[in-house]
Coordinates of N, CA, C and O and ligand atoms in Angstrom, one line a residue:
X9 N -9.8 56.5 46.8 CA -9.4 55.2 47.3 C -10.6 54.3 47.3 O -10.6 53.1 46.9
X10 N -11.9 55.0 47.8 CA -12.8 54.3 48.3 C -13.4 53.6 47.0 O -13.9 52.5 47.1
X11 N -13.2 54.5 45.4 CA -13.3 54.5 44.2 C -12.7 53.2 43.5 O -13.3 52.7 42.5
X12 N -11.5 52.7 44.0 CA -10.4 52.2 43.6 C -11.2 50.8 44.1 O -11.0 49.9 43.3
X13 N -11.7 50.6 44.9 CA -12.0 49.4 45.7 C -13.1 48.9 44.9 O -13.2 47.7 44.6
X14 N -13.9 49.7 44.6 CA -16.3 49.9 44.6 C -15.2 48.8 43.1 O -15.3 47.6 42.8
X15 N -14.2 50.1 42.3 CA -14.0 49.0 40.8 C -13.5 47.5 40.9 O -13.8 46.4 40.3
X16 N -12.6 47.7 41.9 CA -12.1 46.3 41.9 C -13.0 45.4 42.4 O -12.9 44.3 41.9
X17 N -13.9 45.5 43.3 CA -14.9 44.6 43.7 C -16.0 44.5 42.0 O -16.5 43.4 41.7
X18 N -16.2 45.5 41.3 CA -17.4 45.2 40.3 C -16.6 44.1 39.2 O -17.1 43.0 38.8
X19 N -15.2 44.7 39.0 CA -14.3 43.5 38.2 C -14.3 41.9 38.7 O -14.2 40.9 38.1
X20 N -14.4 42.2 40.2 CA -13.9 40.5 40.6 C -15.9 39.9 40.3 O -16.3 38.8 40.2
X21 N -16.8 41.0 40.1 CA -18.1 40.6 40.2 C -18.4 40.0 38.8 O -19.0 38.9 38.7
X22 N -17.9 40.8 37.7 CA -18.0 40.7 36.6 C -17.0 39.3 36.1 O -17.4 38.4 35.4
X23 N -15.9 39.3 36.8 CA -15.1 38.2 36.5 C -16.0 36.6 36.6 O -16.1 35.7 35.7
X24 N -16.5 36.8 37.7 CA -17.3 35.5 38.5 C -18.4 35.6 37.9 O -19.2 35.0 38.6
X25 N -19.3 36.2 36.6 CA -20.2 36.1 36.1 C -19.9 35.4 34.9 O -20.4 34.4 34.5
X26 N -18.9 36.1 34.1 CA -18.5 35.4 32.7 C -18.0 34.1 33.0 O -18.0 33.5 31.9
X27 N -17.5 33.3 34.1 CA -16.7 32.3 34.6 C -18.1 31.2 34.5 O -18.2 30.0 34.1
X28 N -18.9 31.9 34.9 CA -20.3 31.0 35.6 C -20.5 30.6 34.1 O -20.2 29.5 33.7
X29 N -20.9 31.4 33.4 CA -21.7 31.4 32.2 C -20.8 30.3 31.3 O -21.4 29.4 30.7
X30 N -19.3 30.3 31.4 CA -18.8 29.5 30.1 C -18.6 27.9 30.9 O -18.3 26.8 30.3
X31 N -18.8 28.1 32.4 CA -19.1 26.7 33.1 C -20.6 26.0 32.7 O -20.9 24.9 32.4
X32 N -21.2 27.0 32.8 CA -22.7 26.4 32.2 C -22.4 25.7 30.8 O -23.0 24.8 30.3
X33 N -21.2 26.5 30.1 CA -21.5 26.3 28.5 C -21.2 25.0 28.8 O -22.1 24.2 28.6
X34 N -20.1 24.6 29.4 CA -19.3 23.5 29.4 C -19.7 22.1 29.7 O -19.5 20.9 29.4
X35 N -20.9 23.0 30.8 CA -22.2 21.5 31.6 C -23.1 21.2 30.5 O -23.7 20.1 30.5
X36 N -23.3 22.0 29.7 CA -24.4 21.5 28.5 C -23.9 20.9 27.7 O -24.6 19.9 27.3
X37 N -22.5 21.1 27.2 CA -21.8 20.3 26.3 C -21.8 18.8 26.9 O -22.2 17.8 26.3
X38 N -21.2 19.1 28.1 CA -21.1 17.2 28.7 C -22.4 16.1 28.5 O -22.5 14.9 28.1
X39 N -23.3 17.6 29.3 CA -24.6 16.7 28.9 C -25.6 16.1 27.5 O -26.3 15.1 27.5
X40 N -25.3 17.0 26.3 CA -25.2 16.5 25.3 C -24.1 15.7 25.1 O -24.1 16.0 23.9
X41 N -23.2 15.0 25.2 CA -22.2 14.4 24.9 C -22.9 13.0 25.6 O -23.2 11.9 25.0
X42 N -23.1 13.3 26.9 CA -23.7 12.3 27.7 C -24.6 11.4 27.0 O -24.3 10.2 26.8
X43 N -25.9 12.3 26.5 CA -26.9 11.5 25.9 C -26.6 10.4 24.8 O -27.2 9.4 24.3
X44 N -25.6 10.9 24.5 CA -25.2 10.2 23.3 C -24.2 8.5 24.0 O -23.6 7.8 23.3
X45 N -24.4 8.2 25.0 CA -24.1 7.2 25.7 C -25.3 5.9 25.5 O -26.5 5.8 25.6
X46 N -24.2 4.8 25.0 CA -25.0 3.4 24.9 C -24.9 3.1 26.3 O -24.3 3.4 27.3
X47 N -26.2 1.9 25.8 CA -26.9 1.3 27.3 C -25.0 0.6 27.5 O -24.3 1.5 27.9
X48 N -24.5 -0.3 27.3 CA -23.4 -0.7 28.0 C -22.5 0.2 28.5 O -22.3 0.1 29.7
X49 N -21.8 1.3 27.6 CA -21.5 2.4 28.7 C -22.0 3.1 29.9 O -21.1 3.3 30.8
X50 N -23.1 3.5 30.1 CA -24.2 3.6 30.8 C -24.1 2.7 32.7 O -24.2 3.0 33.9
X51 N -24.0 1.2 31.7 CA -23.8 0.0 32.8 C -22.2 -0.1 33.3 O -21.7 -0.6 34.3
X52 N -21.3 0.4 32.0 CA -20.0 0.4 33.0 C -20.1 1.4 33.8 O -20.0 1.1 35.0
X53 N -20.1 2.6 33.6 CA -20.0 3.6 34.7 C -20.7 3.5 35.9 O -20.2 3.6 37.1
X54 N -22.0 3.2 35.5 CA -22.7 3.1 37.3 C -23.2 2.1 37.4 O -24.1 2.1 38.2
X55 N -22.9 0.9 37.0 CA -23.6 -0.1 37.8 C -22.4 -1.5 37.9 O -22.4 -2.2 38.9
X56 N -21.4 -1.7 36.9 CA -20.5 -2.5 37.7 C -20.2 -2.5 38.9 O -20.3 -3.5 39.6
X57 N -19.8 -1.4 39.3 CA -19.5 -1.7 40.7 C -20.5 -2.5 41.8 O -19.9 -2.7 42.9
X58 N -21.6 -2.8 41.7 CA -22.3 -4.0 42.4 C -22.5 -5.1 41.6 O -22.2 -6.2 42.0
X59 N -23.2 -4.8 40.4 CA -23.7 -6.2 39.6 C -22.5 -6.5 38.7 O -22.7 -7.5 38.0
X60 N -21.5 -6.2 38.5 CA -20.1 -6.6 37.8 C -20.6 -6.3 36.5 O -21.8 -5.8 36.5
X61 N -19.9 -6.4 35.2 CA -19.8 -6.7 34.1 C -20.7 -7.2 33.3 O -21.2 -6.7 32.3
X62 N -20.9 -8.5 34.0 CA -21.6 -9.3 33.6 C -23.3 -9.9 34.1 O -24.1 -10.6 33.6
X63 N -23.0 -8.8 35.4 CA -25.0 -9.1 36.1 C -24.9 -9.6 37.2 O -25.8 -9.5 38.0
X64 N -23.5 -10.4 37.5 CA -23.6 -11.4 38.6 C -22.8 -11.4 39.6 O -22.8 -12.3 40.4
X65 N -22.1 -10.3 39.7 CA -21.1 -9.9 40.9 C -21.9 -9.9 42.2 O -21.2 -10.4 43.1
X66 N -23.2 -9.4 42.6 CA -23.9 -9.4 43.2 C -23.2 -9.1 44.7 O -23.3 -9.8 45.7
X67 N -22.4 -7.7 44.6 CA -21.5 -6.9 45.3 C -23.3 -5.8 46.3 O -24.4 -5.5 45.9
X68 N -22.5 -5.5 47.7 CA -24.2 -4.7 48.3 C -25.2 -5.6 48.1 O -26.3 -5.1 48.1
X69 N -25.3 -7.3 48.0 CA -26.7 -7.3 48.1 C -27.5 -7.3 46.6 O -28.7 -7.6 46.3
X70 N -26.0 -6.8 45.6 CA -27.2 -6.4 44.1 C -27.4 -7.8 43.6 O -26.5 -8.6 43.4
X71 N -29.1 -7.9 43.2 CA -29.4 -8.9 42.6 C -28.9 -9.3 41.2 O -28.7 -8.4 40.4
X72 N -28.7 -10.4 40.7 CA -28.0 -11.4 39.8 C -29.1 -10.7 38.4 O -30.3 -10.9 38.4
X73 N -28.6 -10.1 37.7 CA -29.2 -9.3 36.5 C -29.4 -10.3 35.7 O -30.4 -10.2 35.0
X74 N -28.7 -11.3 35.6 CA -28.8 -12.7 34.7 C -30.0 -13.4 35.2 O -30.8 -13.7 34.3
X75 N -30.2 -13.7 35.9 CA -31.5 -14.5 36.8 C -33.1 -13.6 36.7 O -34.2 -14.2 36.6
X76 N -32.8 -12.1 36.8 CA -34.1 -11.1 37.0 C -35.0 -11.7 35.6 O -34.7 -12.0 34.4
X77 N -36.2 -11.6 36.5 CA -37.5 -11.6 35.7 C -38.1 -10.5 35.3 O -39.3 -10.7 34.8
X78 N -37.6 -9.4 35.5 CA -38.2 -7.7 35.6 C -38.3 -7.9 33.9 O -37.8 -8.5 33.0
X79 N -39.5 -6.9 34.0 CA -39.6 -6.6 32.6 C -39.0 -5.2 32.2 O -38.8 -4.4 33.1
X80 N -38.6 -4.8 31.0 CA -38.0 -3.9 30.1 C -38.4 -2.2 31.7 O -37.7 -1.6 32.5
X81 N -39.6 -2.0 31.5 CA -40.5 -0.7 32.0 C -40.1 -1.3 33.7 O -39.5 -0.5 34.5
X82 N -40.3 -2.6 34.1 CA -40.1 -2.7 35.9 C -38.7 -2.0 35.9 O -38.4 -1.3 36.8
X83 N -37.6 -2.2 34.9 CA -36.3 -2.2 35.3 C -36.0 -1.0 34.9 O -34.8 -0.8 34.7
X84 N -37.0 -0.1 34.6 CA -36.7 1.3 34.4 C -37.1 2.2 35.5 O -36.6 3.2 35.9
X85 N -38.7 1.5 36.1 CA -38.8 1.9 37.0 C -37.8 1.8 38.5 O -37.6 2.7 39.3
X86 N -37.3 0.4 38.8 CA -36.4 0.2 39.7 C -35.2 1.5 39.8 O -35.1 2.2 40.8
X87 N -34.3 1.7 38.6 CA -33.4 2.4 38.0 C -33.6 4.0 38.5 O -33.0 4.8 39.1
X88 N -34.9 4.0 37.8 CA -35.4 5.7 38.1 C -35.4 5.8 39.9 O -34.8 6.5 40.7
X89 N -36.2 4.9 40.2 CA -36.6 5.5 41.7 C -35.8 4.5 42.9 O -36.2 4.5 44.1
X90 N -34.6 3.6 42.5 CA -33.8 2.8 43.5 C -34.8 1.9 44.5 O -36.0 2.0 44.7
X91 N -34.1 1.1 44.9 CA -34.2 0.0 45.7 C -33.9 -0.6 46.6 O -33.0 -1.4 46.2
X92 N -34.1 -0.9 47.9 CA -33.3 -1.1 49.4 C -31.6 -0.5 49.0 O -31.3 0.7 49.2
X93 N -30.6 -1.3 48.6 CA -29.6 -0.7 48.8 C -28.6 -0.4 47.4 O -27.4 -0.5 47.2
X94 N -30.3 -0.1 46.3 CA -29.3 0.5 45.3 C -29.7 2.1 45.2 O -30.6 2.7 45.9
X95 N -29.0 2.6 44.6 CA -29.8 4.2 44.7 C -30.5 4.3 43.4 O -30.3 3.5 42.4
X96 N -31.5 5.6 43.6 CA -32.4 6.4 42.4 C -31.8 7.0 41.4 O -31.5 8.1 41.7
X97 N -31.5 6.6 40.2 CA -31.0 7.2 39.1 C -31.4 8.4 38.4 O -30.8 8.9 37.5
X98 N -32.6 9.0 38.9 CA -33.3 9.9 38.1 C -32.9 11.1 37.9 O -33.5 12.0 37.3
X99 N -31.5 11.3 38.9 CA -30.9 12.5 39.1 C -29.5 12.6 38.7 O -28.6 13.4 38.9
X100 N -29.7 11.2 38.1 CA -28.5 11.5 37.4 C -28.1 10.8 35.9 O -27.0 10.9 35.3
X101 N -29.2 10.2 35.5 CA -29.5 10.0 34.4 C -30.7 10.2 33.6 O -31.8 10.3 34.1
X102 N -30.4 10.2 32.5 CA -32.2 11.3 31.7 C -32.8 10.0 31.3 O -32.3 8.9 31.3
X103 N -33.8 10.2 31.1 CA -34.9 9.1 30.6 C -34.2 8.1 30.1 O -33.9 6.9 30.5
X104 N -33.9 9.1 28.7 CA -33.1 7.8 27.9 C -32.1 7.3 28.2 O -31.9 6.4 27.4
X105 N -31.5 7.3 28.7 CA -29.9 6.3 29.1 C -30.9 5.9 30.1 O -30.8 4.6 29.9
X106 N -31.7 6.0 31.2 CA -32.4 4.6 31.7 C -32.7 3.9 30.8 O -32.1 2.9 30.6
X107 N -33.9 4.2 29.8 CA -34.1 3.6 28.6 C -32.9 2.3 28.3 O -33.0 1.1 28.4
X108 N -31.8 3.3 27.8 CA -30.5 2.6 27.2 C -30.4 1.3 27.8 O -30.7 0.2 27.4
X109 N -29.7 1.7 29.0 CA -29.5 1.1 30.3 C -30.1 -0.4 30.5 O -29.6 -1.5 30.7
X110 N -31.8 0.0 30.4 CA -32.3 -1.5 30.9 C -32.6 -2.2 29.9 O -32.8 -3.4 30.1
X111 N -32.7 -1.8 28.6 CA -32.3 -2.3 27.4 C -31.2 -3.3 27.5 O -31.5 -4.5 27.3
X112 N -30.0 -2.8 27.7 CA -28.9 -3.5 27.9 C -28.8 -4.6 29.1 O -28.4 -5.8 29.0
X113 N -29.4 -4.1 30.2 CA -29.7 -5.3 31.3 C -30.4 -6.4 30.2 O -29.6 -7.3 30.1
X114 N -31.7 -6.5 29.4 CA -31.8 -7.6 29.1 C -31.2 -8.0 28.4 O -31.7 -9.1 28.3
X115 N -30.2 -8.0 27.7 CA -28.8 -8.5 26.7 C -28.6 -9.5 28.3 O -29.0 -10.6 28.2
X116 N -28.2 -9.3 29.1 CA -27.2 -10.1 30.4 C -27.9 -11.2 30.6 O -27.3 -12.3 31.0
X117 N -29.0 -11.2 30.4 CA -29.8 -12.7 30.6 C -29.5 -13.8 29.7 O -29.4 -13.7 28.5
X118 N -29.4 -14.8 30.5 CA -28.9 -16.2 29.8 C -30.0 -16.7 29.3 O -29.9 -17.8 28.7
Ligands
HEC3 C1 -24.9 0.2 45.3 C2 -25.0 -1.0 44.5 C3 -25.8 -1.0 43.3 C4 -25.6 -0.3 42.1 C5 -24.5 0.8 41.8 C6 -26.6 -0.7 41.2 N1 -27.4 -1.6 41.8 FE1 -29.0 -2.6 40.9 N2 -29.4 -3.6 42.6 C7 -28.7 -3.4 43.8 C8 -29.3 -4.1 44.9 C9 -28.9 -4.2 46.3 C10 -30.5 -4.7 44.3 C11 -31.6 -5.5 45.0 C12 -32.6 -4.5 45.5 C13 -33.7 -5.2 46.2 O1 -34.5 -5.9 45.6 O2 -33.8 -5.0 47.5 C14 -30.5 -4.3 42.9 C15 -31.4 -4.7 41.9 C16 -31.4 -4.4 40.6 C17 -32.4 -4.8 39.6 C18 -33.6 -5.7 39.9 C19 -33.3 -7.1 39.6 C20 -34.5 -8.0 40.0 O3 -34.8 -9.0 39.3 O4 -35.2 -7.7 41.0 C21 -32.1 -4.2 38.5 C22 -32.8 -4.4 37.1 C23 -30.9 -3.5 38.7 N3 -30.5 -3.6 40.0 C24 -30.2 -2.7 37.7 C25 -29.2 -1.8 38.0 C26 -28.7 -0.9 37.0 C27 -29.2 -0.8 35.5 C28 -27.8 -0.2 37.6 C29 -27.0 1.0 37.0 C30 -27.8 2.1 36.5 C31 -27.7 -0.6 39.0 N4 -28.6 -1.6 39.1 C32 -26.8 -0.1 39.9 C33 -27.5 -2.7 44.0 C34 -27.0 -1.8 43.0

């Protein structure tokens, strides 16, 4: 009996191993897929929701993206490491889609 148990516990062990592994596969896929994201996609997903569409919703406080004087590198640094009440991107986007990203911010300027 005691036999019958030790296997079925190594099966559910072994189960939850191969499970992990083809979830990892699946997170690398996304994230290659990810990279492959333009700066405007990039700004629909995470940043309309304060600066709108267009730069100027200025939802939380977010400053008018149309008006900023930041340069290309300030507005990667802002992005990477957040700002009173925007958050730090660096943990959830890679270099380059910041790159992308503030790239695209300067397109919004009038
Ligand atoms: C939770 C709301 C929020 C989100 C989401 C958000 N921001 Fe912001 N953003 C702000 C706020 C608030 C400020 C003003 C920060 C300050 O100066 O105190 C700001 C400021 C900025 C500035 C600086 C403008 C200037 O001239 O000083 C840039 C550039 C910027 N955001 C870009 C982005 C980008 C790109 C994203 C998406 C990756 C993003 N923001 C997502 C709220 C947000």
């Amino acid at each position: 009996m005691r036999r019958i148990l030790f296997l079925c516990i190594m099966s559910v062990m072994l189960y939850g191993c191969t499970q992990h592994e083809s979830n990892e596969h699946k997170e690398k896929q996304h994230s290659d897929k990810k990279e492959a994201l333009s700066g405007s996609e990039i700004f629909q997903q995470n940043c309309v929701s304060c600066h709108g569409a267009a730069g100027d919703l200025g939802s939380s406080g977010a400053k008018n993206l149309q008006m900023s004087t930041l340069t290309k590198e300030a507005i990667e640094v802002q992005v990477t490491n957040g700002k009173g009440m925007m958050s730090a991107y660096k943990n959830i986007l890679s270099e380059e889609e910041i790159e992308h990203v503030a790239a695209y911010v300067l397109t919004l300027r009038k």
